[in-house]
mmCIF file of C-alpha atoms and ligand atoms in Angstrom:
data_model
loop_
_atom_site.group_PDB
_atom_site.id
_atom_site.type_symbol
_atom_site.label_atom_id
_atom_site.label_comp_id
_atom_site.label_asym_id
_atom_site.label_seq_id
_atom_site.Cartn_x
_atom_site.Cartn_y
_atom_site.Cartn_z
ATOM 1 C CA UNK M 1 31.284 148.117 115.789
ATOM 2 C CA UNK M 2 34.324 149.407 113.848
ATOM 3 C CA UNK M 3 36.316 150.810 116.710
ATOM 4 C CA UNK M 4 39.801 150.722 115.614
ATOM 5 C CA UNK M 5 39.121 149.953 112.217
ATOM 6 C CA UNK M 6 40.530 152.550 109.127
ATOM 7 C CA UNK M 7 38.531 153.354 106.575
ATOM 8 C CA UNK M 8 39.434 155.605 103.076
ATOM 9 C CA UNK M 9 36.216 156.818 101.334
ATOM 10 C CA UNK M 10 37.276 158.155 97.583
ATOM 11 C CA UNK M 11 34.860 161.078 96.607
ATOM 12 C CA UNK M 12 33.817 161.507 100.145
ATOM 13 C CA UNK M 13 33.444 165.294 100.394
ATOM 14 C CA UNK M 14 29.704 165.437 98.504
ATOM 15 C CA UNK M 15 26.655 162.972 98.270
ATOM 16 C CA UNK M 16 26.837 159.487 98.566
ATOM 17 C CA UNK M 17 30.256 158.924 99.586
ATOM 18 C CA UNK M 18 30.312 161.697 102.251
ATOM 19 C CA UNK M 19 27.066 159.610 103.981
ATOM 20 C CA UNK M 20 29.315 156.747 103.923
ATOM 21 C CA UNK M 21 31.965 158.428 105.574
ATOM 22 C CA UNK M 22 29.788 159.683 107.779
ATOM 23 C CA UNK M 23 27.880 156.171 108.700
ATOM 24 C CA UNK M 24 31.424 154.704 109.182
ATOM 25 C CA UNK M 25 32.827 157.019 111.595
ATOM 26 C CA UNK M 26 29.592 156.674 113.360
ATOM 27 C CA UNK M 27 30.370 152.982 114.061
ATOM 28 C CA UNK M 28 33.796 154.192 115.281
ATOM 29 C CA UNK M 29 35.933 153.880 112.387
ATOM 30 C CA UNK M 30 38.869 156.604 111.772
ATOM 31 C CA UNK M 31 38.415 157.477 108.243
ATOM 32 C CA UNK M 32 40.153 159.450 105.919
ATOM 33 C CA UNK M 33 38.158 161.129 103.384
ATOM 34 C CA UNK M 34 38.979 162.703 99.601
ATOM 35 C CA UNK M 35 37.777 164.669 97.162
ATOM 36 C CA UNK M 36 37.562 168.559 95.450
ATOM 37 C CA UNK M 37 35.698 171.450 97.223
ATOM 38 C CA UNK M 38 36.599 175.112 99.074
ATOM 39 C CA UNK M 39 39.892 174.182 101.484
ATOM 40 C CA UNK M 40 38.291 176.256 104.523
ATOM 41 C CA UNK M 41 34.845 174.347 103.984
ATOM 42 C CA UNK M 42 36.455 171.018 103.814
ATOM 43 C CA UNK M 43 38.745 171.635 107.473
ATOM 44 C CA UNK M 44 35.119 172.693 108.542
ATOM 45 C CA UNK M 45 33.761 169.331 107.516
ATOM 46 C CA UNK M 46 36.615 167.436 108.861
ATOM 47 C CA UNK M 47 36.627 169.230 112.165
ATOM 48 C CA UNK M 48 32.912 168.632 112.722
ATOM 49 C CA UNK M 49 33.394 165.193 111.751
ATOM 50 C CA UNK M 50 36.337 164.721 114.345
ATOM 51 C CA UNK M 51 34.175 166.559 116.701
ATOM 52 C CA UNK M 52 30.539 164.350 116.364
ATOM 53 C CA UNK M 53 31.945 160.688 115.800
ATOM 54 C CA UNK M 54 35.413 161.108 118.267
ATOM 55 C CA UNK M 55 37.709 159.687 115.683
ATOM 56 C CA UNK M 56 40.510 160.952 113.502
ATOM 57 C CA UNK M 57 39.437 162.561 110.388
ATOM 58 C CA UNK M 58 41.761 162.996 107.700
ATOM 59 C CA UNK M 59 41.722 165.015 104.105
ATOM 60 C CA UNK M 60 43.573 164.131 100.700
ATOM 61 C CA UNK M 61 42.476 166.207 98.264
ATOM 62 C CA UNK M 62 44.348 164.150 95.463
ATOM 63 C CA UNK M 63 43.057 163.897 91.925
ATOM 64 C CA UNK M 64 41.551 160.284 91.234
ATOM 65 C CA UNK M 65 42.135 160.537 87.819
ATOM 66 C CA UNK M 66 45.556 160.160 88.126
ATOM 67 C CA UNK M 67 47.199 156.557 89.252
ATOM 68 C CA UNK M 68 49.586 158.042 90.978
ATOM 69 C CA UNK M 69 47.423 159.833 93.393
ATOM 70 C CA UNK M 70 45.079 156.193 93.848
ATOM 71 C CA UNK M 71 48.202 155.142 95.258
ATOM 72 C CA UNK M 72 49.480 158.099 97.279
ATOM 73 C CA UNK M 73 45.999 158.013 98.916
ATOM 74 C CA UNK M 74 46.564 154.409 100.396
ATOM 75 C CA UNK M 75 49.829 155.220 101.424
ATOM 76 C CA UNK M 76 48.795 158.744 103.129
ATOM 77 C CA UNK M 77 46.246 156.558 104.862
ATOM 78 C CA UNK M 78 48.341 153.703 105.770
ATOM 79 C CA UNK M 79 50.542 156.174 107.253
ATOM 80 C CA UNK M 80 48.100 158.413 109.464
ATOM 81 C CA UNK M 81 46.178 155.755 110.365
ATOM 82 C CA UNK M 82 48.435 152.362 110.306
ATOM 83 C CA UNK M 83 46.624 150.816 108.237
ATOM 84 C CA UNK M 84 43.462 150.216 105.376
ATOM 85 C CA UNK M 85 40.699 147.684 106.910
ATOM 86 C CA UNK M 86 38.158 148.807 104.934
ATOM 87 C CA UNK M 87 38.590 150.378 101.032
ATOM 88 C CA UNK M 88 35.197 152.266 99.675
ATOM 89 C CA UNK M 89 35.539 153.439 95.938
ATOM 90 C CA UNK M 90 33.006 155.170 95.631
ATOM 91 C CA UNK M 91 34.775 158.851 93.011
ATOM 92 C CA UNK M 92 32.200 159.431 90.175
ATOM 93 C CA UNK M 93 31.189 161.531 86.768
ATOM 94 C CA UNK M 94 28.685 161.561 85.214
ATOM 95 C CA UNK M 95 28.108 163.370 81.344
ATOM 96 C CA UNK M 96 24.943 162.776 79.305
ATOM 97 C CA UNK M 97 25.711 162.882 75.095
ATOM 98 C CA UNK M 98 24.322 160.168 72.316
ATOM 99 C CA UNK M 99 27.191 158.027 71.789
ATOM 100 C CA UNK M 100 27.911 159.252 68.069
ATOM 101 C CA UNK M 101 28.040 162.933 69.881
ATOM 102 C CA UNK M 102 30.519 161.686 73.272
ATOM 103 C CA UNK M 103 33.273 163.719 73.863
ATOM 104 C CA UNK M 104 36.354 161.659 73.555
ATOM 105 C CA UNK M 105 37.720 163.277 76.163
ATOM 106 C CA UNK M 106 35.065 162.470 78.684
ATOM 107 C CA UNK M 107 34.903 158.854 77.948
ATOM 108 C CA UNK M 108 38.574 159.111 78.520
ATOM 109 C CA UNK M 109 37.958 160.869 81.872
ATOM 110 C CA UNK M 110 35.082 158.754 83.186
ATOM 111 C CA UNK M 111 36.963 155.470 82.634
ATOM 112 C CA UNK M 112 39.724 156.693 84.401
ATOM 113 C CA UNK M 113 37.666 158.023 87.622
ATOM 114 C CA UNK M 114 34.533 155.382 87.738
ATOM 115 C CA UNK M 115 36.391 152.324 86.847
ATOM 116 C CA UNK M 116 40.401 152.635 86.804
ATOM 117 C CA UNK M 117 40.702 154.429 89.896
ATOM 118 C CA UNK M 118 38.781 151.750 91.671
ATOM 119 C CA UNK M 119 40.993 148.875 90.195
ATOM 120 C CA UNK M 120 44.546 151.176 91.508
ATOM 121 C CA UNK M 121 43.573 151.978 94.923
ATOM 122 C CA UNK M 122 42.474 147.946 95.426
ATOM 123 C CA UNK M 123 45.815 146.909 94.034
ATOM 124 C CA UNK M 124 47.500 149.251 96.557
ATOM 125 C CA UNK M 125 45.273 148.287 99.519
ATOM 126 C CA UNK M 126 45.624 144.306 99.197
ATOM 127 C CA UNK M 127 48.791 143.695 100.463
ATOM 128 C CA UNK M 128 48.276 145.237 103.798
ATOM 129 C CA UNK M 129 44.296 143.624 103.860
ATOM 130 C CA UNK M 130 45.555 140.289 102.956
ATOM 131 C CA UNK M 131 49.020 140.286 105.459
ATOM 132 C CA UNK M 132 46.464 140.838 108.190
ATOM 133 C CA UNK M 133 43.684 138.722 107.244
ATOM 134 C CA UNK M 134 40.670 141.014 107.064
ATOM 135 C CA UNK M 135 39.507 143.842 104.943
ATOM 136 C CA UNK M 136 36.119 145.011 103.657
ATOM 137 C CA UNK M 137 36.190 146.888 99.466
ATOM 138 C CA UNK M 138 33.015 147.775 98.703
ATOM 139 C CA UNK M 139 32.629 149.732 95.252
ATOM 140 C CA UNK M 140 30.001 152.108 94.898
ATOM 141 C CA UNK M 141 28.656 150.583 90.985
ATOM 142 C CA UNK M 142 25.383 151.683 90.129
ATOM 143 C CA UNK M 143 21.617 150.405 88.635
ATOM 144 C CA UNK M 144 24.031 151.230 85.574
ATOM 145 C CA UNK M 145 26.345 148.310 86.322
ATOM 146 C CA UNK M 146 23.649 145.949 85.853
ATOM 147 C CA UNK M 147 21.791 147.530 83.188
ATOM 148 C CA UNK M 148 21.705 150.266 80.604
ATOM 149 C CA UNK M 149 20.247 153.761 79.841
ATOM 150 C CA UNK M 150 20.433 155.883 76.689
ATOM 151 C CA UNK M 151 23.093 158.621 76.444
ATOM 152 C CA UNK M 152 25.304 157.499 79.187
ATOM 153 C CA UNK M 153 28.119 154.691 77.235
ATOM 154 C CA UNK M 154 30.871 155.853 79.197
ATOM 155 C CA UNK M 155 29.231 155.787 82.356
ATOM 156 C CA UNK M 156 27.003 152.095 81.781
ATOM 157 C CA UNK M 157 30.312 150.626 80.699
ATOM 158 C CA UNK M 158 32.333 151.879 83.531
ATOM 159 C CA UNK M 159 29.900 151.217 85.906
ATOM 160 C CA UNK M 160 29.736 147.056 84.303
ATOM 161 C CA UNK M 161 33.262 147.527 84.523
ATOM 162 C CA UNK M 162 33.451 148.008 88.558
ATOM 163 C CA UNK M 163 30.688 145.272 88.636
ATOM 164 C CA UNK M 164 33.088 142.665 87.123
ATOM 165 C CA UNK M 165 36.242 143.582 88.734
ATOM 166 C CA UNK M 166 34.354 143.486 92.013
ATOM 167 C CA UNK M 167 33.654 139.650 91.338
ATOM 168 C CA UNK M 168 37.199 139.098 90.072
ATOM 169 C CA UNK M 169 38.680 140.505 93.545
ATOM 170 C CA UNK M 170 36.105 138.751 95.669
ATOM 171 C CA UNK M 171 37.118 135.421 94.104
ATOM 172 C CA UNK M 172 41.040 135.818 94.361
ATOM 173 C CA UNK M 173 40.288 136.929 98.304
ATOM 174 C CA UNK M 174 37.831 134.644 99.376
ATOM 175 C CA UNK M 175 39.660 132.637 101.617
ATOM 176 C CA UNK M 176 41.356 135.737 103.381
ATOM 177 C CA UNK M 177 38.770 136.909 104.904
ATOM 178 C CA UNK M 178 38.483 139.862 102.658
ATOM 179 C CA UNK M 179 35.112 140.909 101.336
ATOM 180 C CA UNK M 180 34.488 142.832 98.100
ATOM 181 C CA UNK M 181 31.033 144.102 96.860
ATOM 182 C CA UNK M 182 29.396 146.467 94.197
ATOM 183 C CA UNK M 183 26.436 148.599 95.998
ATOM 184 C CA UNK M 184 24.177 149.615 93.033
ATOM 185 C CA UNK M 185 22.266 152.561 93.407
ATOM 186 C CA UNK M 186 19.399 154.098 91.254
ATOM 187 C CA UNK M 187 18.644 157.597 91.914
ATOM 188 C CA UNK M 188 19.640 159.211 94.728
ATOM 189 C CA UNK M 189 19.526 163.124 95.144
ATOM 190 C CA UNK M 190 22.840 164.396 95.107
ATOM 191 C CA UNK M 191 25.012 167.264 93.232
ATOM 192 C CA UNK M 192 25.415 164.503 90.858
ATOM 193 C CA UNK M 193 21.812 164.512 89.248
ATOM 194 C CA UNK M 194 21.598 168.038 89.503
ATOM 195 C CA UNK M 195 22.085 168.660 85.847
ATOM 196 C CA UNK M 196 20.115 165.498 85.455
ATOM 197 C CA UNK M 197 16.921 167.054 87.052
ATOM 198 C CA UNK M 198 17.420 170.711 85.606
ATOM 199 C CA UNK M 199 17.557 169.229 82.086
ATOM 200 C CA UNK M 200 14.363 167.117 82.801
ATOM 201 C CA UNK M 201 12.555 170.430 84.607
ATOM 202 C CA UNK M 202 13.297 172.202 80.853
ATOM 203 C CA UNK M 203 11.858 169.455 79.108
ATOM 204 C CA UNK M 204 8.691 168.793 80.345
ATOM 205 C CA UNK M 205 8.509 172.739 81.157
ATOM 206 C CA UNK M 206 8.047 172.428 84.667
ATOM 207 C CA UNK M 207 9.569 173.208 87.994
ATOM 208 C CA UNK M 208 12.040 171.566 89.590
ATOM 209 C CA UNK M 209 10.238 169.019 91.882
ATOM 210 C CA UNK M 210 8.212 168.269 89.014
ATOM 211 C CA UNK M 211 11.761 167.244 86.574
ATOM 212 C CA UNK M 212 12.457 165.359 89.897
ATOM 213 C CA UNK M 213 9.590 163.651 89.652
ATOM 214 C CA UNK M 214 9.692 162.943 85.769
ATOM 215 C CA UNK M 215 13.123 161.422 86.267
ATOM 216 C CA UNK M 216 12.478 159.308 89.560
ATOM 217 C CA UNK M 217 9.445 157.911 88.442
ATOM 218 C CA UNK M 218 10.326 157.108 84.843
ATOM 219 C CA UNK M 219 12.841 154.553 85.804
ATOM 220 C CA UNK M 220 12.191 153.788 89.566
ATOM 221 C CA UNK M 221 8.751 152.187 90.919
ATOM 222 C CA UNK M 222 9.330 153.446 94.111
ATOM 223 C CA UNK M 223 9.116 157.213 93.012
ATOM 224 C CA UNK M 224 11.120 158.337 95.874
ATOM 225 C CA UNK M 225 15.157 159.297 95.989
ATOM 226 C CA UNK M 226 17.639 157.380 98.200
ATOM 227 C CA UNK M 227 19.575 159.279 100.583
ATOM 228 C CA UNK M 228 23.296 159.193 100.796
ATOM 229 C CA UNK M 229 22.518 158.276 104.806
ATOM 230 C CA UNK M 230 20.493 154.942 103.004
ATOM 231 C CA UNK M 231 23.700 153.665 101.197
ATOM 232 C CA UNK M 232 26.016 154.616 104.551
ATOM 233 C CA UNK M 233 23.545 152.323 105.987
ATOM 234 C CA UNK M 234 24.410 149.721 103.853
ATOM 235 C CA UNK M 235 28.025 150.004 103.573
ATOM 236 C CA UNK M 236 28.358 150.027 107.783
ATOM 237 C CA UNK M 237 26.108 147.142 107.252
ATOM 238 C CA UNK M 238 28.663 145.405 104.969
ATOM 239 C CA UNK M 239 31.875 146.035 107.402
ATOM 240 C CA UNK M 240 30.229 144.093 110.048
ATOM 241 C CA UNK M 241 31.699 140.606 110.960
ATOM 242 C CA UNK M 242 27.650 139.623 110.338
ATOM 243 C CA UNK M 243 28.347 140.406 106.405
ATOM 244 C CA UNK M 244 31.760 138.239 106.346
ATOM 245 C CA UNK M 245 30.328 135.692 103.599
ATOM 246 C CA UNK M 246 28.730 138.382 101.512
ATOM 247 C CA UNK M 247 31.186 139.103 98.843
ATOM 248 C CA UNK M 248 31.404 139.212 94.624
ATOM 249 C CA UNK M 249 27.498 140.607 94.431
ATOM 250 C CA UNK M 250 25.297 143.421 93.892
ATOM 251 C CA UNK M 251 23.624 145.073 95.748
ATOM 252 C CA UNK M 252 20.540 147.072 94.114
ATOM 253 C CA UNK M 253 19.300 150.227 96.324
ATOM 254 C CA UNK M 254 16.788 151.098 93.528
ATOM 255 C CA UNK M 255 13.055 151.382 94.333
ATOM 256 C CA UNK M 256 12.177 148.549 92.398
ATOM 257 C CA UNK M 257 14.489 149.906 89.061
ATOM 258 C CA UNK M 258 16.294 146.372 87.988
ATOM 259 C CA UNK M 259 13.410 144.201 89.259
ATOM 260 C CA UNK M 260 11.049 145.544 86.032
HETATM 261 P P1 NAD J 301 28.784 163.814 93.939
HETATM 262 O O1 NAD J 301 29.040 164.633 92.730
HETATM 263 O O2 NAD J 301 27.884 164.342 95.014
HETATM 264 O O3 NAD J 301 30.160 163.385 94.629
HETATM 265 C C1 NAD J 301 31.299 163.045 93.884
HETATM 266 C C2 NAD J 301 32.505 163.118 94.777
HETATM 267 O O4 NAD J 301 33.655 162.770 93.994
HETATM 268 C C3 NAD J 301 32.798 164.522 95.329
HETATM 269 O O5 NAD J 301 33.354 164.390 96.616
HETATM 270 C C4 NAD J 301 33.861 165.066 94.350
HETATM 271 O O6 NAD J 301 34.683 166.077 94.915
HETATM 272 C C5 NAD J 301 34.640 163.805 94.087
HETATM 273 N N1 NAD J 301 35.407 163.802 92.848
HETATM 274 C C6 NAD J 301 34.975 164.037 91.579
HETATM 275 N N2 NAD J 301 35.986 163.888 90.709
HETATM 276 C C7 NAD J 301 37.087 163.539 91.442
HETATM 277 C C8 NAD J 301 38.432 163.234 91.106
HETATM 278 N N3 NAD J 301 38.887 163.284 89.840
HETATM 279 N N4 NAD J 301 39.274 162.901 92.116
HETATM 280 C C9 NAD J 301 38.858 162.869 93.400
HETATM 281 N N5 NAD J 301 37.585 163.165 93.777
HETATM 282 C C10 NAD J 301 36.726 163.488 92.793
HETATM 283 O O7 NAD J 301 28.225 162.426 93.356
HETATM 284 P P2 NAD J 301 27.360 161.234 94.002
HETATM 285 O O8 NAD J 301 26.027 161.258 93.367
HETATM 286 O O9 NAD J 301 27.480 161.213 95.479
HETATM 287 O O10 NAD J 301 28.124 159.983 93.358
HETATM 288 C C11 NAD J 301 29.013 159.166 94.093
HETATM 289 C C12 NAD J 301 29.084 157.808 93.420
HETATM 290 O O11 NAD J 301 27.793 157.217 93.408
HETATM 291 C C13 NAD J 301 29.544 157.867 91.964
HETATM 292 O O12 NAD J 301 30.394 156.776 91.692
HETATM 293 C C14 NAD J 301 28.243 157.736 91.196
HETATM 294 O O13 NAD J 301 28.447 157.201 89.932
HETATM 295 C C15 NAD J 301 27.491 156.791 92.105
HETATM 296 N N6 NAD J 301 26.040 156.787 91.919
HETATM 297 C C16 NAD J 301 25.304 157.912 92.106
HETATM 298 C C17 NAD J 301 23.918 157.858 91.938
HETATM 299 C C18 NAD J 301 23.027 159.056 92.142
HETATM 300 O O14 NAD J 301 21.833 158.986 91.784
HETATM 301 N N7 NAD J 301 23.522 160.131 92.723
HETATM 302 C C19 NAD J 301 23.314 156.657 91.557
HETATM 303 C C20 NAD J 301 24.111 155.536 91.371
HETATM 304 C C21 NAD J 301 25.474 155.604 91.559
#
């Protein structure tokens, strides 16, 4: 389905974005992936994708934070690969703190990850999407772009953030065949929530599985986790020529979460 197509995935080597990766280059797209992690584990993961999906992998390890490197990673990718069709932002923080108590530092640090890094790689990927007349930028937002939670400001408003500039780029591209949507997960088990689920284990004085269970079923009707393969699914889903007039919405993969 995407044979041919290029694909960069920001935060790629972990969780959600590495199942998108993963779901693209399954549908034939050559994809080139970023993020931290141990330099002999990542040529492993590259190599094995290369290997299962037969299409060219490619690593940039570059530091999202930084708007220089949001642009350096289009252009690396424009150069292996010829191109950017499809754009997934998907690089995220999280830190838990009452607002009053929130390190200035990482509000300062999640705004630049979740939400500016999104808006530098788009601006450097448009010219190429719209001088060829197609592209698919899909952001990954969260429940937390459509509603709020207690102890996370810099993450809600980051997250509302993507969710706004998502419609903003959807409406200046909708005649160019270029798509641009917000997928909005709830909880999905992933290094991510780790802390998350530790912190709820200690406060209800349980085991693990059961501060899983506090957490996921607190919030979520469904009680059960997504899986970073779920929101691949959905991604692949939203490259498809099928998905070509979805574009400036939300989509909610959260058990039931913003329907309450
Ligand atoms: P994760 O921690 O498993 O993965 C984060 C990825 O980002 C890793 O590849 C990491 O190396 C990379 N990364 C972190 N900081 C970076 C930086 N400065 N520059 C480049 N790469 C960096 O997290 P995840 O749960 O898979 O989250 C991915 C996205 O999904 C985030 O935007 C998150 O907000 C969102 N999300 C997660 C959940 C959830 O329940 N896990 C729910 C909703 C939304």
């Amino acid at each position: 389905m995407l044979k041919g197509k290029s694909a960069v995935v920001t935060g790629s080597t972990s969780g959600i974005g590495l199942g998108i990766a993963r779901s693209l280059a399954a549908q034939g797209a050559n994809v080139m992936i970023n993020g931290f992690g141990d330099p002999a584990d990542l040529e492993r993961l590259r190599a094995s994708m290369e290997k299962e999906f037969k299409v060219d992998v490619r690593f940039n390890a570059g530091d999202l934070s930084q708007a220089d490197a949001c642009s350096t990673l289009i252009a690396e990718t424009e150069a292996a690969f010829g191109r950017v069709d499809i754009l997934v932002n998907n690089v995220g923080i999280q830190h838990v703190a009452a607002t009053q108590d929130f390190p200035v530092a990482k509000w300062d640090a999640i705004l630049a990850i979740n939400l500016s890094s999104y808006f530098h790689t788009i601006r450097a990927a448009l010219p190429g999407m719209q001088a060829r007349g197609w592209g698919r930028i899909i952001n990954t937002a969260s429940v937390h772009g459509l509603v709020g939670s207690i102890h996370k400001a810099a993450y809600v408003a980051a997250k509302h953030g993507v969710v706004g500039l998502t419609k903003v780029v959807a409406l200046e591209n909708a005649e160019a065949n270029i798509t641009c949507n917000a997928i909005c997960p709830g909880w999905v088990k992933t290094p991510l929530v780790q802390p998350q689920i530790e912190a709820r284990a200690a406060l209800v004085g349980g085991s693990l599985l059961e501060g899983e269970r506090s957490l996921v079923g607190e919030k979520q009707p469904s009680k059960r986790f997504s899986t970073p393969e779920d929101i691949g699914a959905l991604a692949a889903f939203l490259c498809s020529e099928a998905a070509h007039n979805i574009t400036g919405t939300t989509l909610p993969v959260d058990g039931g979460w913003t329907a309450q």
